[in-house]
Coordinates of C-alpha atoms and ligand atoms in Angstrom, one line a residue:
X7 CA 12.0 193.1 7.7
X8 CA 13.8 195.5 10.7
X9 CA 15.4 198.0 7.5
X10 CA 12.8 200.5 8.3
X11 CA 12.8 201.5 4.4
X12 CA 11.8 198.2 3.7
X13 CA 9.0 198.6 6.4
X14 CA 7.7 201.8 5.2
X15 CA 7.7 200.0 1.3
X16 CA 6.3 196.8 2.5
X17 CA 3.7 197.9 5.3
X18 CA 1.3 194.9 6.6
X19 CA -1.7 197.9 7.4
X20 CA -4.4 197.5 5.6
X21 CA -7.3 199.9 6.0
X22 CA -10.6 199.1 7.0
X23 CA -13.3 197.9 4.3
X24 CA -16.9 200.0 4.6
X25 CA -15.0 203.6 3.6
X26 CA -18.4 204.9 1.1
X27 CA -17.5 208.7 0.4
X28 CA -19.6 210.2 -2.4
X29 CA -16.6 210.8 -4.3
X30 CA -15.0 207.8 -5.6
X31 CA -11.3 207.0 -4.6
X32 CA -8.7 208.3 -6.7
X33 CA -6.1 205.3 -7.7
X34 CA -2.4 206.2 -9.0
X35 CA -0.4 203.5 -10.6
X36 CA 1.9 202.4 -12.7
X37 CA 2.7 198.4 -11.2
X38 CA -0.1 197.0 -10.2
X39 CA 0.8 193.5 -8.4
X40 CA -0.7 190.6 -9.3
X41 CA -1.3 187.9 -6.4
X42 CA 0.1 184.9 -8.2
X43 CA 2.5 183.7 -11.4
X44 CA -1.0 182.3 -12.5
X45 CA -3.0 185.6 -12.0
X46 CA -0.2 187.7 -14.2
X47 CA 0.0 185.0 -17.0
X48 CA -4.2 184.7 -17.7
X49 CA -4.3 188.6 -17.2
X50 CA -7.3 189.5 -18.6
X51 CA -6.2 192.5 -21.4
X52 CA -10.0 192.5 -23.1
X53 CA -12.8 193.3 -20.3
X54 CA -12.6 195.3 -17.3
X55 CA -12.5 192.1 -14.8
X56 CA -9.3 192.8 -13.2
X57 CA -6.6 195.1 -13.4
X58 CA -3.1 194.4 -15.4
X59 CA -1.1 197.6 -15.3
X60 CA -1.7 201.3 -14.7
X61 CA -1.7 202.5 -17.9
X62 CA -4.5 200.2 -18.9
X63 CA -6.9 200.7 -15.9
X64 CA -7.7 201.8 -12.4
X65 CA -10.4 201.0 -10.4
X66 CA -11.0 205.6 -11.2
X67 CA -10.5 205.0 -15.1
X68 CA -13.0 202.2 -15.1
X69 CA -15.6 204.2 -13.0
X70 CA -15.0 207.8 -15.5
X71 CA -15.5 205.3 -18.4
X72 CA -18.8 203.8 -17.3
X73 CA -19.7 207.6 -16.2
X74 CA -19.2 208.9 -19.8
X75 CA -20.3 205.5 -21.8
X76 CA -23.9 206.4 -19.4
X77 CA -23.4 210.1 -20.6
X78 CA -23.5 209.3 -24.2
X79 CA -25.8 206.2 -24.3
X80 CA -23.0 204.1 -25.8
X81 CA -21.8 201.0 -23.8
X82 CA -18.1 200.8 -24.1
X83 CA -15.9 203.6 -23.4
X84 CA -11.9 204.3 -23.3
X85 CA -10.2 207.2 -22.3
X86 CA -7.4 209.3 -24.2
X87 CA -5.1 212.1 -22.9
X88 CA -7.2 214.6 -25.1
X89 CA -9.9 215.1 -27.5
X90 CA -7.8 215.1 -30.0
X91 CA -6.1 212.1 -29.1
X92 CA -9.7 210.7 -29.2
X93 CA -9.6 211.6 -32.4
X94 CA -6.5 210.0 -33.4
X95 CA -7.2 207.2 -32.3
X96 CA -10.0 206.7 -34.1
X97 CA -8.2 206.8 -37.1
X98 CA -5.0 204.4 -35.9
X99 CA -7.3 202.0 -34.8
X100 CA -9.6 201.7 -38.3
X101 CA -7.3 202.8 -41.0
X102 CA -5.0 201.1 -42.8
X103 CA -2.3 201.9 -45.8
X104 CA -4.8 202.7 -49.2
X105 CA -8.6 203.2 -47.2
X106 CA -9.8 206.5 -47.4
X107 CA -11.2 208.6 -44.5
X108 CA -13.8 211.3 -45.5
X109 CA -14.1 214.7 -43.0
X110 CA -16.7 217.3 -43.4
X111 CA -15.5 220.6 -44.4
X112 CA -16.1 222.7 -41.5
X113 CA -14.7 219.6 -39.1
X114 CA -12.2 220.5 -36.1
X115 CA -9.1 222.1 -37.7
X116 CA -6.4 219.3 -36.2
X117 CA -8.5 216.7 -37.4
X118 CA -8.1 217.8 -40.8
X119 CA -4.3 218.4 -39.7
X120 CA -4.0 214.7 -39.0
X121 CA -5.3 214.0 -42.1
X122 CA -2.7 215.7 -43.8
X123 CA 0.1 215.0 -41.8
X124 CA 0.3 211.6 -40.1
X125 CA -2.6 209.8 -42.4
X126 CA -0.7 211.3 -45.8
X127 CA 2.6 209.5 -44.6
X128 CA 1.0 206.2 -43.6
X129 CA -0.8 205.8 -47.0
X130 CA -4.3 206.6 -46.0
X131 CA -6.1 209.2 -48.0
X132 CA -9.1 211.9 -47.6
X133 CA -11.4 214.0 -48.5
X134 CA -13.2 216.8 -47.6
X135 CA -17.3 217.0 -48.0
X136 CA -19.9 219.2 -47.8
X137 CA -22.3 217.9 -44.6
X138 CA -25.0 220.0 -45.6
X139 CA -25.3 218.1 -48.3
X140 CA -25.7 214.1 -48.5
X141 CA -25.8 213.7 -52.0
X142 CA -21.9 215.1 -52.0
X143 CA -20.7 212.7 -49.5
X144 CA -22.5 210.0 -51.5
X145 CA -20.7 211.2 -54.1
X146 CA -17.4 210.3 -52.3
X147 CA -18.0 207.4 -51.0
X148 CA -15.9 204.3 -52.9
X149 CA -14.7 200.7 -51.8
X150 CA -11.3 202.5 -50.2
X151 CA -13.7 204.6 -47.8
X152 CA -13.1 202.6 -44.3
X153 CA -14.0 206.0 -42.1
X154 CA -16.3 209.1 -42.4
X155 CA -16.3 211.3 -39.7
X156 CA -19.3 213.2 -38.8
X157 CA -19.4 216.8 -36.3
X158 CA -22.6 218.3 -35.2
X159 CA -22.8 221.6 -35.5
X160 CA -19.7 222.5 -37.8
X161 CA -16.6 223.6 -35.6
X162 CA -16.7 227.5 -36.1
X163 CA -19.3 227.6 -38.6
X164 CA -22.3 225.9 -36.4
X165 CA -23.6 225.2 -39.2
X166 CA -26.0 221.9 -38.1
X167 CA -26.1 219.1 -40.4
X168 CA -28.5 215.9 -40.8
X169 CA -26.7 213.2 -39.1
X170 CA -29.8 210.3 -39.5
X171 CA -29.5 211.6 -43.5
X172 CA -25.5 211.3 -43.7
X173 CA -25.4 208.0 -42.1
X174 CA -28.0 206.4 -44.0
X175 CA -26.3 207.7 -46.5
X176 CA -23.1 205.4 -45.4
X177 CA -25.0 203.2 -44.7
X178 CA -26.4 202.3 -48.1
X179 CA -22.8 202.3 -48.9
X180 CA -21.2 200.5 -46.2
X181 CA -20.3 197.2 -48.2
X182 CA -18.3 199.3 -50.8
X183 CA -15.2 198.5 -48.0
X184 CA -14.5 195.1 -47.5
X185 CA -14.5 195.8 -43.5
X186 CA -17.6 198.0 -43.5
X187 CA -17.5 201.8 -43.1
X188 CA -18.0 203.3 -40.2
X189 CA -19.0 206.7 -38.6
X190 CA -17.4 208.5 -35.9
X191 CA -19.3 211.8 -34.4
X192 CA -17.0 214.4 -32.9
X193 CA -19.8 214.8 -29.8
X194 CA -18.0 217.7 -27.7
X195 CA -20.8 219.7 -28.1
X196 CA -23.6 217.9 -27.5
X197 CA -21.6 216.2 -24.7
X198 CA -24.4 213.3 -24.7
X199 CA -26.7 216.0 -23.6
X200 CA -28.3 217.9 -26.8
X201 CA -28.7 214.7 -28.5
X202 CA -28.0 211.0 -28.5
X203 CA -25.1 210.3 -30.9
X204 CA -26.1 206.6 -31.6
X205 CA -30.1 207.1 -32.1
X206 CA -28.6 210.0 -34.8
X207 CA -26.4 207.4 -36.6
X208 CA -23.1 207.7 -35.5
X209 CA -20.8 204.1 -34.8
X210 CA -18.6 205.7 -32.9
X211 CA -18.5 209.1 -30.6
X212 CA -15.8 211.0 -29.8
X213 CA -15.9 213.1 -27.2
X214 CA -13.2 216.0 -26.2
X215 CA -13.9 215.7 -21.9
X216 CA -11.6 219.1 -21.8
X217 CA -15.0 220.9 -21.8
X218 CA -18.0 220.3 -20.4
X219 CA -17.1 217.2 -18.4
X220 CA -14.2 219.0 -17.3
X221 CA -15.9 222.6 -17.1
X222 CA -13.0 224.1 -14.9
X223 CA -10.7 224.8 -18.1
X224 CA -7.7 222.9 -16.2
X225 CA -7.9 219.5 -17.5
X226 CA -7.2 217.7 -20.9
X227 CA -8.7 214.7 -21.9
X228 CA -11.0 212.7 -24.1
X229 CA -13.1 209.8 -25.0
X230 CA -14.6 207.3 -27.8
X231 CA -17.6 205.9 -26.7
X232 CA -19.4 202.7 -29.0
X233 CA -22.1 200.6 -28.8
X234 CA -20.9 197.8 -30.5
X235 CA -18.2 195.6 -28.5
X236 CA -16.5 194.2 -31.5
X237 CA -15.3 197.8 -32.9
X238 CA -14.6 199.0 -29.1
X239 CA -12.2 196.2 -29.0
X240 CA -10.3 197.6 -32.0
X241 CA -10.4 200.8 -30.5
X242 CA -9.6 199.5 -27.2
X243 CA -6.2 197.2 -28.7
X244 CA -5.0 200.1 -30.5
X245 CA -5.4 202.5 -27.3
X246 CA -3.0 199.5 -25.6
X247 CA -0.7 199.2 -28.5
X248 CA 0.1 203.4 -28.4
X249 CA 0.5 203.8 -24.7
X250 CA -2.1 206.6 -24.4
X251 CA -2.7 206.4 -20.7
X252 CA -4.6 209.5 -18.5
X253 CA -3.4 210.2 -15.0
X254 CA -5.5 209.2 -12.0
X255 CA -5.4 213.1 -10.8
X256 CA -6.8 214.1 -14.1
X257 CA -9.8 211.7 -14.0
X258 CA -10.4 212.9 -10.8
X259 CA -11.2 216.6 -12.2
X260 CA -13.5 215.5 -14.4
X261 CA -15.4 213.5 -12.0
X262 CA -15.7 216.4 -10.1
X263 CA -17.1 218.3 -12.8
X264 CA -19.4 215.3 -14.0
X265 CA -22.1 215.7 -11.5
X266 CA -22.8 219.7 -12.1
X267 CA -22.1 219.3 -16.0
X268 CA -26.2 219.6 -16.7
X269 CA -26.6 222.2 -14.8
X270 CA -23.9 224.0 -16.6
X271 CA -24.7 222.7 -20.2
X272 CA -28.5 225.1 -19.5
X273 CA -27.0 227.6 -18.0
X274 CA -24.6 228.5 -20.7
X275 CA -27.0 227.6 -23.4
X276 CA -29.3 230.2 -22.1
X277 CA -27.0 232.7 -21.3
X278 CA -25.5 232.3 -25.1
X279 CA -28.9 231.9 -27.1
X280 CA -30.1 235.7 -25.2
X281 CA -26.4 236.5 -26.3
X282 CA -26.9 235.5 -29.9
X283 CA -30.2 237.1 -29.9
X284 CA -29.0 240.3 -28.4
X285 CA -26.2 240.4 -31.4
X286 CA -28.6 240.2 -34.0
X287 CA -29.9 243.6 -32.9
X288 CA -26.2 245.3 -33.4
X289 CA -25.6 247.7 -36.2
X290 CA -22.0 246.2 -36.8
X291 CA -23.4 242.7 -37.2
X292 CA -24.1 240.9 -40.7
X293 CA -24.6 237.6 -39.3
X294 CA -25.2 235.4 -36.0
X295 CA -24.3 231.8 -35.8
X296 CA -25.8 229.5 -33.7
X297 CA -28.2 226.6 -34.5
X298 CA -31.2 227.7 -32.1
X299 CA -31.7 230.9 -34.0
X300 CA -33.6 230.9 -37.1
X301 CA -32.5 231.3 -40.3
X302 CA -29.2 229.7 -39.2
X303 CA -27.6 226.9 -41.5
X304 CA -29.0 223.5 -40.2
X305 CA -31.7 225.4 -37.6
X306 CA -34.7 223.3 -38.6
X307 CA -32.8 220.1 -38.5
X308 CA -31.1 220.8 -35.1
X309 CA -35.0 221.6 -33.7
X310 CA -35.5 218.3 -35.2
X311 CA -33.0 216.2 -33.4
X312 CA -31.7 218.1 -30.3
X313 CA -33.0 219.3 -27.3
X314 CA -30.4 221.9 -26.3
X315 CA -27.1 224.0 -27.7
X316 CA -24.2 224.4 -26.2
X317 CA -22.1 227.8 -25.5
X318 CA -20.8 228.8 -28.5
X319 CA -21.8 231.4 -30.6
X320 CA -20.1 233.0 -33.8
X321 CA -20.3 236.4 -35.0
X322 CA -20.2 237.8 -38.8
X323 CA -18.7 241.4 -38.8
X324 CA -20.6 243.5 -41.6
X325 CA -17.8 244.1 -44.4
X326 CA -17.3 247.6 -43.9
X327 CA -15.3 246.6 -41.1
X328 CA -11.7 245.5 -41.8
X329 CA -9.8 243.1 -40.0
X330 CA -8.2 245.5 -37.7
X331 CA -11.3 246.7 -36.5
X332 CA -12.4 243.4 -36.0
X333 CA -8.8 242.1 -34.4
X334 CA -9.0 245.3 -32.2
X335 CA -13.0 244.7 -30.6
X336 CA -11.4 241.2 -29.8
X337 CA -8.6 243.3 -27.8
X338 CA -11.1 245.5 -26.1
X339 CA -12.9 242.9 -24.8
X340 CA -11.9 242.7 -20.5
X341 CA -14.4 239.9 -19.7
X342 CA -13.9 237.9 -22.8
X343 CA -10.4 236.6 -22.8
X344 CA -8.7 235.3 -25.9
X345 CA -8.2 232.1 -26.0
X346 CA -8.7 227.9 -28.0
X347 CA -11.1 225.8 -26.1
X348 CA -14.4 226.4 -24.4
X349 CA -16.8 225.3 -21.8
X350 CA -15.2 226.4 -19.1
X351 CA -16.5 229.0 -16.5
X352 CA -14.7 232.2 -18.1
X353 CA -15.9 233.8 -21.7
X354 CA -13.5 233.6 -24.4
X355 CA -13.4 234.4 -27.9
X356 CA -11.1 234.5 -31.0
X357 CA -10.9 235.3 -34.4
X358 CA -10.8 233.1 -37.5
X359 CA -10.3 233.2 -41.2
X360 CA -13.1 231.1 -42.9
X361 CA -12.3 231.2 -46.3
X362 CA -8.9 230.0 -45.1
X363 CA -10.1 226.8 -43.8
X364 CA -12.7 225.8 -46.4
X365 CA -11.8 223.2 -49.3
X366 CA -14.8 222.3 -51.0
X367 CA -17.8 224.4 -49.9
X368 CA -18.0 228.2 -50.5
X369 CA -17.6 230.6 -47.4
X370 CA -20.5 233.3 -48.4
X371 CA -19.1 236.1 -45.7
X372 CA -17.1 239.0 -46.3
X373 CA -16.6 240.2 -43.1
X374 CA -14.8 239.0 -40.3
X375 CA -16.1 236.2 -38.0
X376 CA -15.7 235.9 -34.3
X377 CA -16.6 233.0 -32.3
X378 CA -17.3 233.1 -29.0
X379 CA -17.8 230.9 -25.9
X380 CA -19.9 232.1 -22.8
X381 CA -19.2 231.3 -19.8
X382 CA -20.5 231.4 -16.5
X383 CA -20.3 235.1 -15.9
X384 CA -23.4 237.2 -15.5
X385 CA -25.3 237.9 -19.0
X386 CA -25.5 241.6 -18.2
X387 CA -21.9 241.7 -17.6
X388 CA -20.6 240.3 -20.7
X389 CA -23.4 242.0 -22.7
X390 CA -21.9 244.9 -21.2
X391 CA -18.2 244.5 -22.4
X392 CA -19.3 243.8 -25.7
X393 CA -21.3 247.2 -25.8
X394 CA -18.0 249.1 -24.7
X395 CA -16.0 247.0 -27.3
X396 CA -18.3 247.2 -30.3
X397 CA -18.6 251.6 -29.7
X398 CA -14.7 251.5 -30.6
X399 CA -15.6 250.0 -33.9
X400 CA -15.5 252.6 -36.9
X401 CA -16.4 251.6 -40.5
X402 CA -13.4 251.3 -42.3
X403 CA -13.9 250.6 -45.9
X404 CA -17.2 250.1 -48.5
Ligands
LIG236 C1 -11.6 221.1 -28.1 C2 -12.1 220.1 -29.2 C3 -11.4 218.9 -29.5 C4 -10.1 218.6 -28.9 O1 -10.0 218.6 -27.5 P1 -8.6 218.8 -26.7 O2 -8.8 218.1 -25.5 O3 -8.4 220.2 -26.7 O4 -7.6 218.1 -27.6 C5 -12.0 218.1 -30.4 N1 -13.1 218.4 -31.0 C6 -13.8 219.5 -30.8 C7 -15.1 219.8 -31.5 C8 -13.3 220.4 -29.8 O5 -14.0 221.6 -29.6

């Protein structure tokens, strides 16, 4: 070994044991050498005893798994390069050609896209359902059904349905399918923190870590989180089969932001229900969405089972406001950027089109909706943008 390459590749050093930072080390890998020809051909693909090649494990995957299995209450965890890879792999890893997956109407817009897309070409059907309503996902419930996904509140919407009620209502169906049906909660916004996903009926939780794990709006990722070891394995062998590895440097952010995630789940959620509140008091407002305020769709049910809200709020123009008025207060707005995702430490907030989105349950707003997510700017501050921003409103029509 004098090639000095060769001794830079190959170097004897090996550092001292004892190094106990409070952060925990942050492993890159793709190889990952195996000691012996024995090791590598007994290579252990199923439990986390060793490790086989980077895009399976690293000693910083394993420890971000456990962290976010704890989070939720589950016990088996694996990572995905987004949410909505989470999301997607739900459905690889359970669906075949002929079973049906059913998604609630207000669900996450790219899982329904999914459904449409990739699911329609593979063979696998679904349908939409109302989740304020168990007797309607009853309804759809037949011996193809293999999946039902659940989301708590609605994306949007916020509307806040009875998870124990729609499981149990799967649950008195779940020999229909010869393999069982079974539930998977989109849990981004509780994030393991407004309420326990598995003590509310949910199989499986998916879990988008771009947001409040994450919090600094600079990483993607995701999770899906079980209790039960024989579906995490199914989960877990499909995550192998597809390749869908997360970078060491990635899990590193959101370990960072795991520690102070808490702290920032209660301080948006106050910040957004004085928000909410505040909005209700505005002449240009018809409606305020948000499941801690009363009178909003699913509020008793989400005092019921949860014991915070996360940042997001939604606002129904009265209307006498047209679109353009509505586009242009979103414009005005200096504090509140436009923008998809949420959780992070700046405000945001974009328009949508309900009626556009809904399939089987009637949207009962005229006016234009804007959702918002708060951040971790002062209250007084973004109340104050919104003040300058709704004055430049003028009625418009009606
Ligand atoms: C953001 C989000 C996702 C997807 O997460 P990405 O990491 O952006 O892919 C899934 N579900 C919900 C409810 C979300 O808000």
């Amino acid at each position: 070994m004098s090639d000095l390459s060769t001794q830079l590749i190959h170097h004897p050093y090996k550092p001292p044991a004892g190094f106990d930072a409070i952060p925990p080390g942050v492993y890159k890998a793709s190889t990952i050498a195996f000691p012996t020809v024995e090791a590598l051909r007994t290579r252990d693909w199923k439990h986390k005893t060793g490790y086989t090649y980077g895009l399976h494990g690293t000693p910083t995957t394993f420890t971000l798994e456990e962290r976010i299995a704890t989070l939720e209450g589950g016990r088996f965890c694996t990572l995905v390069p987004s949410g909505l890879a989470a999301v997607v792999l739900v459905g690889m890893a359970l669906l075949k050609s002929g079973d049906e997956m059913l998604i609630p109407d207000n669900a996450y817009g790219p899982n329904k896209a999914f459904a449409q897309g990739e699911l329609a070409n593979w063979g696998i059907t679904h349908r939409f359902y109302d989740p304020m309503n168990a007797a309607d996902l009853t309804s759809k419930l037949t011996a193809r059904t293999r999946l039902v996904w659940l989301e708590a509140p609605g994306s949007i919407t916020l509307e806040f349905p009875d998870l124990p009620k729609l499981a149990a209502a799967v649950g008195a169906h779940a020999d229909c399918h010869p393999a069982g049906i079974v539930t998977a909660l989109d849990n981004t916004w509780g994030a393991g923190i407004a309420f326990n996903a598995f003590e509310l009926g949910a199989d499986i939780s998916v879990h988008a870590l771009t947001k409040y794990p994450s919090g600094g709006a600079d990483v993607l990722m995701g999770s899906v989180v079980t209790r039960d070891e024989a579906l995490h394995h199914l989960v877990h062998f499909c995550h192998m089969r597809v390749g869908y590895g997360v970078a060491g440097n990635d899990v590193e952010l959101v370990l960072r932001g795991l520690p102070s995630m808490a702290l920032r789940y209660a301080a948006q959620d106050s910040a957004t229900r004085a928000l909410a509140a505040w909005f209700q008091a505005q002449p240009q407002v018809e409606a305020v969405l948000h499941p801690a305020l009363a009178g909003s769709p699913g509020h008793e049910v989400w005092k019921r089972d949860c014991s915070a809200a996360a940042c997001l709020l939604s606002v129904v123009f009265k209307p006498g406001f047209a679109q353009p008025e509505v586009d242009g207060f979103c414009n005005r707005l200096k504090l509140f950027k436009l923008g998809y995702s949420w959780a992070g430490p700046m405000s945001l907030c974009a328009p949508y089109d309900i009626s556009a989105l809904r399939t089987v349950t009637a949207w009962p707003f005229k006016g234009g909706l804007v959702r918002f997510s708060v951040g971790l700017e002062a209250l007084a501050d973004l109340q104050a943008d919104i003040s300058q921003s709704l004055a430049g409103m003028h009625y418009s029509k009606g």
